[in-house]
């Protein structure tokens, strides 16, 4: 059981470039989440999904898109990266929301220059 | 956006000290409260999920209490050890599919 994995672990982008972060979980969880973590700001929710084929906006969705074509994968896309998107990105999953703990991936450190 | 406050922001104690932190949240929006432990260079791991007013949960030397009427939860660590050094996050679930996290309390335990 690998749990929640994230690819890549590190990435440096130039302003305007695009990239996709991949989150995969092997626990058959319904719910998946993307967060960003910035100094002094805590974890902030970008987008989330309550099941295959569904996505919804979180607190800070601007500049990001997501897709959940398969239950085990949740992709986070940056179409045109900006320096303000320099952050550590965490993916998480849980069986079905509210009363279940979230399981976090190891994080992706993204720098946009 | 829900306001989840944690205090203190950081704490430095000596090995063997007992300590506690506070998580405050709007009581009118309560459905469940989560506590997570986040070690440096790792990812957050769940400690407790609490739902009932007056609930108390314990895991080893760490325990938590919950007061949903007044909107707060305490996390206690008894006899702190250096391996307890981490950031402790609380997160509020208000009945929807998501959590709102506080900014955390950073604990440093010196030998």
XYZ file of C-alpha atoms in Angstrom:
224
model
C 0.000 0.000 0.000
C 1.724 3.168 -1.195
C -0.991 5.444 0.227
C -0.976 8.860 -1.427
C 1.837 9.621 -3.855
C 2.667 12.840 -5.684
C 4.677 13.422 -8.842
C 6.997 15.274 -9.195
C 8.612 16.026 -5.823
C 10.300 19.219 -7.020
C 9.944 21.430 -10.059
C 11.209 24.795 -11.231
C 9.167 26.615 -13.861
C 9.574 29.860 -15.694
C 6.733 32.367 -15.695
C 4.205 31.432 -18.336
C 5.102 27.754 -18.524
C 2.532 25.084 -17.834
C 2.691 21.870 -15.877
C 0.568 19.165 -14.305
C 0.978 17.727 -10.832
C -0.210 14.166 -10.378
C -1.716 12.754 -7.209
C -2.435 9.038 -6.956
C -3.976 7.019 -4.145
C -4.397 3.263 -3.836
C -6.868 3.220 -0.941
C -10.023 3.411 -3.065
C -10.893 6.768 -1.484
C -13.771 8.778 -2.906
C -12.623 12.253 -1.883
C -9.421 13.921 -2.994
C -8.029 17.406 -2.318
C -5.318 19.761 -3.469
C -3.825 22.238 -0.978
C -1.079 24.782 -1.112
C 1.090 25.630 1.854
C 2.743 29.013 2.137
C 4.692 30.460 5.083
C 2.353 32.049 7.609
C -0.742 30.981 5.663
C -1.313 27.389 6.696
C -2.909 24.883 4.331
C -5.338 26.404 1.856
C -7.662 24.359 -0.305
C -7.314 24.855 -4.068
C -9.749 22.330 -5.540
C -11.311 19.095 -4.446
C -13.253 16.133 -5.799
C -15.954 14.029 -4.166
C -15.796 11.277 -6.747
C -14.623 10.231 -10.181
C -15.619 12.787 -12.773
C -16.430 15.542 -10.238
C -14.437 18.591 -9.170
C -15.177 21.695 -7.123
C -13.423 24.943 -6.220
C -11.832 25.524 -2.867
C -10.627 28.693 -1.207
C -7.894 29.647 -3.723
C -8.768 28.146 -7.146
C -7.649 30.952 -9.468
C -4.877 29.984 -11.885
C -5.403 26.235 -11.396
C -7.474 23.562 -13.088
C -8.100 19.978 -12.003
C -9.375 16.724 -13.404
C -10.472 13.428 -11.860
C -10.902 11.080 -14.802
C -10.012 8.017 -12.744
C -10.945 7.465 -9.110
C -7.364 6.918 -8.032
C -5.879 9.998 -9.733
C -6.373 13.725 -9.175
C -4.457 16.080 -11.462
C -3.669 19.718 -10.744
C -2.778 21.878 -13.742
C -1.136 25.263 -13.987
C -1.789 26.656 -17.455
C 0.438 29.719 -17.207
C 2.585 29.678 -14.090
C 3.133 32.867 -12.096
C 5.649 33.598 -9.313
C 2.699 33.814 -6.890
C 2.198 30.093 -7.449
C 5.557 29.282 -5.880
C 4.500 27.040 -3.030
C 4.454 23.534 -1.629
C 1.482 21.586 -2.934
C -0.089 18.761 -0.955
C -2.614 16.254 -2.147
C -4.875 14.428 0.292
C -7.622 11.840 0.170
C -10.199 10.297 2.453
C -12.893 7.654 2.163
C -15.892 10.005 2.028
C -15.441 13.396 3.663
C -16.489 14.920 6.956
C -15.832 12.400 9.694
C -12.806 10.681 8.186
C -9.222 11.784 8.566
C -7.411 12.991 5.482
C -4.328 11.123 4.254
C -1.688 13.397 2.812
C 0.898 12.873 0.106
C 4.547 13.908 0.558
C 4.175 17.245 -1.213
C 5.523 18.889 -4.375
C 7.777 21.912 -4.043
C 7.204 24.239 -6.990
C 9.249 27.326 -7.736
C 8.193 29.737 -10.459
C 10.883 32.201 -11.538
C -14.309 31.631 4.776
C -14.367 30.183 8.298
C -11.985 31.551 10.901
C -10.027 28.825 12.687
C -7.522 30.286 15.141
C -4.691 28.471 16.867
C -2.625 29.706 19.773
C 0.106 30.079 20.560
C 1.770 30.381 17.155
C 4.885 28.692 18.518
C 6.072 27.158 21.738
C 9.452 26.081 23.055
C 9.513 23.715 26.034
C 12.012 21.498 27.777
C 11.924 17.726 27.666
C 9.565 16.451 30.323
C 7.356 19.576 30.373
C 3.653 19.191 29.774
C 2.071 21.631 27.386
C -1.191 22.522 25.718
C -2.455 24.485 22.720
C -5.794 25.950 21.765
C -7.905 25.789 18.624
C -10.845 28.220 18.384
C -13.610 28.036 15.803
C -17.089 29.470 15.186
C -19.395 27.222 17.231
C -22.306 27.823 14.868
C -20.401 26.144 12.018
C -19.273 23.031 13.863
C -19.637 19.527 12.460
C -16.291 17.920 13.247
C -12.828 18.966 14.394
C -9.607 17.332 13.240
C -6.136 17.482 14.785
C -3.035 16.720 12.700
C 0.638 16.419 13.549
C 3.080 17.743 10.943
C 6.766 17.011 11.287
C 9.270 19.028 9.303
C 9.909 17.618 5.802
C 7.024 15.185 6.168
C 3.295 15.407 5.499
C 0.513 15.953 8.038
C -0.764 12.883 9.878
C -4.086 12.670 11.650
C -4.199 12.522 15.436
C -7.904 12.822 16.218
C -11.300 13.449 14.655
C -13.763 14.771 17.215
C -17.471 15.324 16.863
C -19.201 15.364 20.261
C -19.284 18.195 22.780
C -17.273 17.160 25.824
C -15.437 14.494 23.858
C -11.957 13.582 25.002
C -9.571 11.529 22.904
C -6.160 10.126 23.799
C -3.238 8.650 21.900
C -0.272 7.841 24.102
C 0.867 11.058 25.803
C -1.306 13.247 23.570
C -4.926 14.012 24.362
C -7.558 16.437 23.125
C -10.789 17.864 24.456
C -13.647 19.539 22.640
C -16.159 22.226 23.594
C -18.521 22.787 20.680
C -20.809 25.211 22.555
C -18.044 27.752 23.148
C -16.045 26.819 20.050
C -12.687 25.543 21.223
C -10.533 22.461 21.498
C -7.406 21.876 23.571
C -4.536 19.585 22.662
C -2.392 18.383 25.576
C 1.006 16.733 25.504
C 2.126 15.155 28.754
C 5.854 14.884 29.415
C 7.009 16.316 26.083
C 9.819 14.518 24.263
C 12.079 15.870 21.490
C 10.263 13.620 19.009
C 7.062 15.574 19.769
C 8.602 18.569 17.997
C 6.251 19.332 15.109
C 3.545 21.692 13.961
C 0.115 20.778 15.295
C -2.791 21.704 13.048
C -6.458 21.798 13.814
C -9.087 21.821 11.090
C -12.812 22.476 11.175
C -15.379 20.625 9.163
C -18.638 22.570 8.955
C -20.765 19.862 7.395
C -19.489 19.988 3.852
C -16.818 17.945 2.134
C -13.852 20.087 3.105
C -11.722 21.173 6.041
C -10.651 24.683 7.025
C -7.235 24.547 8.637
C -5.771 26.808 11.281
C -2.240 28.082 10.810
C -0.856 25.666 13.376
C 1.138 25.747 16.579
C 4.836 24.994 16.117
C 6.223 23.049 19.075
C 9.931 22.678 19.769
C 11.003 20.364 22.577
C 14.597 20.727 23.695
C 16.468 17.832 25.339
